[in-house]
Amino acid sequence: MTATKFWVAFIIGLIAFIRALFGIDLGMDDATINTIAIAVQGFLTALLVWAFPNHPKEK
């Protein structure tokens, strides 16, 4: 994988798309769900960036 940061962004975007497509609702008000969603998205982004570090290009 040479574009690991791309895959991290792609996975996070895919999760957001699936949530919107299937209308996933956790039964909370908008302010609470937005706060939780931002926190979860930040956690997942950090986890994926850690799991897929950048690799130098081979010459």
mmCIF file of N, CA, C and O in Angstrom:
data_model
loop_
_atom_site.group_PDB
_atom_site.id
_atom_site.type_symbol
_atom_site.label_atom_id
_atom_site.label_comp_id
_atom_site.label_asym_id
_atom_site.label_seq_id
_atom_site.Cartn_x
_atom_site.Cartn_y
_atom_site.Cartn_z
ATOM 1 N N MET A 1 0.842 -1.181 0.000
ATOM 2 C CA MET A 1 0.000 0.000 0.000
ATOM 3 C C MET A 1 0.882 1.236 0.000
ATOM 4 O O MET A 1 1.559 1.505 0.977
ATOM 5 N N THR A 2 0.831 1.968 -1.046
ATOM 6 C CA THR A 2 1.641 3.174 -1.105
ATOM 7 C C THR A 2 0.854 4.410 -0.703
ATOM 8 O O THR A 2 1.438 5.386 -0.285
ATOM 9 N N ALA A 3 -0.445 4.385 -0.828
ATOM 10 C CA ALA A 3 -1.273 5.548 -0.496
ATOM 11 C C ALA A 3 -2.099 5.259 0.748
ATOM 12 O O ALA A 3 -3.317 5.278 0.731
ATOM 13 N N THR A 4 -1.412 4.991 1.857
ATOM 14 C CA THR A 4 -2.130 4.575 3.058
ATOM 15 C C THR A 4 -3.032 5.668 3.616
ATOM 16 O O THR A 4 -4.117 5.362 4.113
ATOM 17 N N LYS A 5 -2.624 6.920 3.532
ATOM 18 C CA LYS A 5 -3.476 8.005 4.027
ATOM 19 C C LYS A 5 -4.748 8.102 3.182
ATOM 20 O O LYS A 5 -5.805 8.446 3.693
ATOM 21 N N PHE A 6 -4.657 7.784 1.898
ATOM 22 C CA PHE A 6 -5.853 7.751 1.057
ATOM 23 C C PHE A 6 -6.833 6.709 1.575
ATOM 24 O O PHE A 6 -8.031 6.955 1.657
ATOM 25 N N TRP A 7 -6.334 5.538 1.930
ATOM 26 C CA TRP A 7 -7.228 4.469 2.390
ATOM 27 C C TRP A 7 -7.880 4.828 3.716
ATOM 28 O O TRP A 7 -9.036 4.477 3.956
ATOM 29 N N VAL A 8 -7.167 5.518 4.584
ATOM 30 C CA VAL A 8 -7.764 5.969 5.843
ATOM 31 C C VAL A 8 -8.925 6.911 5.553
ATOM 32 O O VAL A 8 -10.033 6.740 6.075
ATOM 33 N N ALA A 9 -8.691 7.903 4.706
ATOM 34 C CA ALA A 9 -9.746 8.850 4.356
ATOM 35 C C ALA A 9 -10.903 8.150 3.650
ATOM 36 O O ALA A 9 -12.073 8.460 3.888
ATOM 37 N N PHE A 10 -10.596 7.185 2.802
ATOM 38 C CA PHE A 10 -11.626 6.450 2.075
ATOM 39 C C PHE A 10 -12.518 5.657 3.032
ATOM 40 O O PHE A 10 -13.745 5.672 2.915
ATOM 41 N N ILE A 11 -11.919 4.988 4.005
ATOM 42 C CA ILE A 11 -12.692 4.184 4.960
ATOM 43 C C ILE A 11 -13.589 5.075 5.809
ATOM 44 O O ILE A 11 -14.764 4.760 6.024
ATOM 45 N N ILE A 12 -13.070 6.203 6.288
ATOM 46 C CA ILE A 12 -13.877 7.125 7.085
ATOM 47 C C ILE A 12 -15.024 7.677 6.242
ATOM 48 O O ILE A 12 -16.160 7.776 6.707
ATOM 49 N N GLY A 13 -14.742 8.033 5.004
ATOM 50 C CA GLY A 13 -15.798 8.511 4.106
ATOM 51 C C GLY A 13 -16.841 7.446 3.833
ATOM 52 O O GLY A 13 -18.041 7.733 3.763
ATOM 53 N N LEU A 14 -16.401 6.208 3.685
ATOM 54 C CA LEU A 14 -17.323 5.100 3.444
ATOM 55 C C LEU A 14 -18.245 4.885 4.645
ATOM 56 O O LEU A 14 -19.441 4.655 4.481
ATOM 57 N N ILE A 15 -17.691 4.988 5.841
ATOM 58 C CA ILE A 15 -18.509 4.855 7.044
ATOM 59 C C ILE A 15 -19.570 5.960 7.085
ATOM 60 O O ILE A 15 -20.739 5.699 7.384
ATOM 61 N N ALA A 16 -19.183 7.183 6.778
ATOM 62 C CA ALA A 16 -20.138 8.298 6.766
ATOM 63 C C ALA A 16 -21.212 8.082 5.701
ATOM 64 O O ALA A 16 -22.397 8.353 5.927
ATOM 65 N N PHE A 17 -20.819 7.572 4.531
ATOM 66 C CA PHE A 17 -21.766 7.311 3.465
ATOM 67 C C PHE A 17 -22.769 6.226 3.860
ATOM 68 O O PHE A 17 -23.971 6.368 3.651
ATOM 69 N N ILE A 18 -22.287 5.149 4.449
ATOM 70 C CA ILE A 18 -23.162 4.057 4.877
ATOM 71 C C ILE A 18 -24.143 4.556 5.941
ATOM 72 O O ILE A 18 -25.331 4.222 5.906
ATOM 73 N N ARG A 19 -23.652 5.370 6.865
ATOM 74 C CA ARG A 19 -24.533 5.922 7.898
ATOM 75 C C ARG A 19 -25.635 6.767 7.277
ATOM 76 O O ARG A 19 -26.801 6.674 7.663
ATOM 77 N N ALA A 20 -25.299 7.595 6.287
ATOM 78 C CA ALA A 20 -26.297 8.431 5.629
ATOM 79 C C ALA A 20 -27.231 7.602 4.755
ATOM 80 O O ALA A 20 -28.440 7.843 4.729
ATOM 81 N N LEU A 21 -26.699 6.628 4.051
ATOM 82 C CA LEU A 21 -27.485 5.813 3.131
ATOM 83 C C LEU A 21 -28.555 5.003 3.856
ATOM 84 O O LEU A 21 -29.707 4.944 3.433
ATOM 85 N N PHE A 22 -28.174 4.392 4.954
ATOM 86 C CA PHE A 22 -29.103 3.538 5.681
ATOM 87 C C PHE A 22 -29.840 4.283 6.787
ATOM 88 O O PHE A 22 -30.628 3.678 7.513
ATOM 89 N N GLY A 23 -29.592 5.576 6.929
ATOM 90 C CA GLY A 23 -30.303 6.379 7.911
ATOM 91 C C GLY A 23 -30.094 5.894 9.333
ATOM 92 O O GLY A 23 -31.037 5.838 10.121
ATOM 93 N N ILE A 24 -28.876 5.543 9.654
ATOM 94 C CA ILE A 24 -28.574 5.058 11.000
ATOM 95 C C ILE A 24 -28.826 6.185 12.002
ATOM 96 O O ILE A 24 -28.243 7.257 11.914
ATOM 97 N N ASP A 25 -29.740 5.929 12.921
ATOM 98 C CA ASP A 25 -30.134 6.915 13.918
ATOM 99 C C ASP A 25 -30.000 6.287 15.293
ATOM 100 O O ASP A 25 -30.546 5.216 15.541
ATOM 101 N N LEU A 26 -29.279 6.951 16.173
ATOM 102 C CA LEU A 26 -29.079 6.408 17.514
ATOM 103 C C LEU A 26 -30.073 6.953 18.526
ATOM 104 O O LEU A 26 -29.956 6.692 19.712
ATOM 105 N N GLY A 27 -31.090 7.697 18.079
ATOM 106 C CA GLY A 27 -32.139 8.182 18.960
ATOM 107 C C GLY A 27 -31.705 9.275 19.906
ATOM 108 O O GLY A 27 -32.224 9.375 21.010
ATOM 109 N N MET A 28 -30.760 10.100 19.494
ATOM 110 C CA MET A 28 -30.297 11.208 20.325
ATOM 111 C C MET A 28 -30.551 12.513 19.584
ATOM 112 O O MET A 28 -30.771 12.507 18.375
ATOM 113 N N ASP A 29 -30.500 13.614 20.304
ATOM 114 C CA ASP A 29 -30.676 14.895 19.626
ATOM 115 C C ASP A 29 -29.452 15.192 18.755
ATOM 116 O O ASP A 29 -28.407 14.567 18.882
ATOM 117 N N ASP A 30 -29.613 16.152 17.862
ATOM 118 C CA ASP A 30 -28.560 16.434 16.875
ATOM 119 C C ASP A 30 -27.245 16.852 17.513
ATOM 120 O O ASP A 30 -26.174 16.455 17.056
ATOM 121 N N ALA A 31 -27.292 17.651 18.559
ATOM 122 C CA ALA A 31 -26.052 18.121 19.186
ATOM 123 C C ALA A 31 -25.273 16.961 19.796
ATOM 124 O O ALA A 31 -24.054 16.862 19.634
ATOM 125 N N THR A 32 -25.980 16.065 20.461
ATOM 126 C CA THR A 32 -25.313 14.927 21.099
ATOM 127 C C THR A 32 -24.751 13.976 20.056
ATOM 128 O O THR A 32 -23.607 13.534 20.167
ATOM 129 N N ILE A 33 -25.542 13.653 19.060
ATOM 130 C CA ILE A 33 -25.076 12.697 18.047
ATOM 131 C C ILE A 33 -23.920 13.276 17.254
ATOM 132 O O ILE A 33 -22.985 12.560 16.894
ATOM 133 N N ASN A 34 -23.930 14.581 16.994
ATOM 134 C CA ASN A 34 -22.813 15.189 16.271
ATOM 135 C C ASN A 34 -21.542 15.139 17.104
ATOM 136 O O ASN A 34 -20.465 14.861 16.582
ATOM 137 N N THR A 35 -21.669 15.391 18.396
ATOM 138 C CA THR A 35 -20.495 15.341 19.276
ATOM 139 C C THR A 35 -19.926 13.934 19.318
ATOM 140 O O THR A 35 -18.714 13.732 19.203
ATOM 141 N N ILE A 36 -20.795 12.952 19.476
ATOM 142 C CA ILE A 36 -20.348 11.562 19.525
ATOM 143 C C ILE A 36 -19.771 11.139 18.177
ATOM 144 O O ILE A 36 -18.732 10.480 18.120
ATOM 145 N N ALA A 37 -20.426 11.502 17.087
ATOM 146 C CA ALA A 37 -19.951 11.127 15.753
ATOM 147 C C ALA A 37 -18.577 11.722 15.474
ATOM 148 O O ALA A 37 -17.705 11.048 14.915
ATOM 149 N N ILE A 38 -18.373 12.968 15.870
ATOM 150 C CA ILE A 38 -17.065 13.605 15.658
ATOM 151 C C ILE A 38 -15.998 12.898 16.490
ATOM 152 O O ILE A 38 -14.887 12.647 16.017
ATOM 153 N N ALA A 39 -16.335 12.549 17.726
ATOM 154 C CA ALA A 39 -15.378 11.855 18.583
ATOM 155 C C ALA A 39 -15.031 10.477 18.026
ATOM 156 O O ALA A 39 -13.857 10.089 17.975
ATOM 157 N N VAL A 40 -16.031 9.733 17.585
ATOM 158 C CA VAL A 40 -15.791 8.398 17.020
ATOM 159 C C VAL A 40 -14.998 8.501 15.730
ATOM 160 O O VAL A 40 -14.062 7.733 15.498
ATOM 161 N N GLN A 41 -15.349 9.452 14.883
ATOM 162 C CA GLN A 41 -14.623 9.629 13.632
ATOM 163 C C GLN A 41 -13.171 10.005 13.904
ATOM 164 O O GLN A 41 -12.262 9.488 13.251
ATOM 165 N N GLY A 42 -12.937 10.872 14.873
ATOM 166 C CA GLY A 42 -11.571 11.234 15.227
ATOM 167 C C GLY A 42 -10.787 10.046 15.750
ATOM 168 O O GLY A 42 -9.626 9.846 15.405
ATOM 169 N N PHE A 43 -11.431 9.241 16.586
ATOM 170 C CA PHE A 43 -10.783 8.047 17.120
ATOM 171 C C PHE A 43 -10.446 7.069 15.999
ATOM 172 O O PHE A 43 -9.332 6.542 15.935
ATOM 173 N N LEU A 44 -11.404 6.815 15.104
ATOM 174 C CA LEU A 44 -11.157 5.883 14.004
ATOM 175 C C LEU A 44 -10.063 6.395 13.080
ATOM 176 O O LEU A 44 -9.225 5.618 12.616
ATOM 177 N N THR A 45 -10.080 7.687 12.807
ATOM 178 C CA THR A 45 -9.044 8.256 11.951
ATOM 179 C C THR A 45 -7.664 8.080 12.581
ATOM 180 O O THR A 45 -6.720 7.633 11.917
ATOM 181 N N ALA A 46 -7.553 8.406 13.864
ATOM 182 C CA ALA A 46 -6.268 8.252 14.538
ATOM 183 C C ALA A 46 -5.825 6.792 14.574
ATOM 184 O O ALA A 46 -4.657 6.476 14.352
ATOM 185 N N LEU A 47 -6.748 5.902 14.832
ATOM 186 C CA LEU A 47 -6.436 4.476 14.870
ATOM 187 C C LEU A 47 -5.958 3.969 13.512
ATOM 188 O O LEU A 47 -4.961 3.251 13.421
ATOM 189 N N LEU A 48 -6.644 4.365 12.451
ATOM 190 C CA LEU A 48 -6.248 3.910 11.114
ATOM 191 C C LEU A 48 -4.928 4.522 10.668
ATOM 192 O O LEU A 48 -4.118 3.850 10.022
ATOM 193 N N VAL A 49 -4.698 5.784 11.010
ATOM 194 C CA VAL A 49 -3.411 6.410 10.666
ATOM 195 C C VAL A 49 -2.277 5.707 11.396
ATOM 196 O O VAL A 49 -1.213 5.469 10.833
ATOM 197 N N TRP A 50 -2.503 5.329 12.645
ATOM 198 C CA TRP A 50 -1.489 4.593 13.396
ATOM 199 C C TRP A 50 -1.276 3.201 12.797
ATOM 200 O O TRP A 50 -0.147 2.728 12.683
ATOM 201 N N ALA A 51 -2.362 2.556 12.396
ATOM 202 C CA ALA A 51 -2.275 1.183 11.890
ATOM 203 C C ALA A 51 -1.618 1.110 10.508
ATOM 204 O O ALA A 51 -1.013 0.108 10.158
ATOM 205 N N PHE A 52 -1.751 2.168 9.722
ATOM 206 C CA PHE A 52 -1.188 2.196 8.361
ATOM 207 C C PHE A 52 -0.225 3.354 8.225
ATOM 208 O O PHE A 52 -0.566 4.387 7.639
ATOM 209 N N PRO A 53 0.995 3.234 8.752
ATOM 210 C CA PRO A 53 1.944 4.346 8.676
ATOM 211 C C PRO A 53 2.441 4.555 7.249
ATOM 212 O O PRO A 53 2.350 3.656 6.412
ATOM 213 N N ASN A 54 2.951 5.753 6.994
ATOM 214 C CA ASN A 54 3.536 6.035 5.681
ATOM 215 C C ASN A 54 4.800 5.222 5.488
ATOM 216 O O ASN A 54 5.576 5.024 6.420
ATOM 217 N N HIS A 55 5.017 4.764 4.290
ATOM 218 C CA HIS A 55 6.227 4.040 3.949
ATOM 219 C C HIS A 55 6.986 4.840 2.899
ATOM 220 O O HIS A 55 6.387 5.359 1.964
ATOM 221 N N PRO A 56 8.282 4.937 3.054
ATOM 222 C CA PRO A 56 9.043 5.676 2.033
ATOM 223 C C PRO A 56 8.987 4.953 0.696
ATOM 224 O O PRO A 56 8.936 3.720 0.646
ATOM 225 N N LYS A 57 8.982 5.736 -0.379
ATOM 226 C CA LYS A 57 8.964 5.132 -1.714
ATOM 227 C C LYS A 57 10.295 4.443 -1.992
ATOM 228 O O LYS A 57 11.348 4.983 -1.686
ATOM 229 N N GLU A 58 10.194 3.268 -2.555
ATOM 230 C CA GLU A 58 11.424 2.555 -2.907
ATOM 231 C C GLU A 58 11.952 3.085 -4.225
ATOM 232 O O GLU A 58 11.198 3.388 -5.137
ATOM 233 N N LYS A 59 13.260 3.195 -4.316
ATOM 234 C CA LYS A 59 13.871 3.730 -5.527
ATOM 235 C C LYS A 59 14.229 2.641 -6.484
ATOM 236 O O LYS A 59 14.461 1.545 -6.209
#
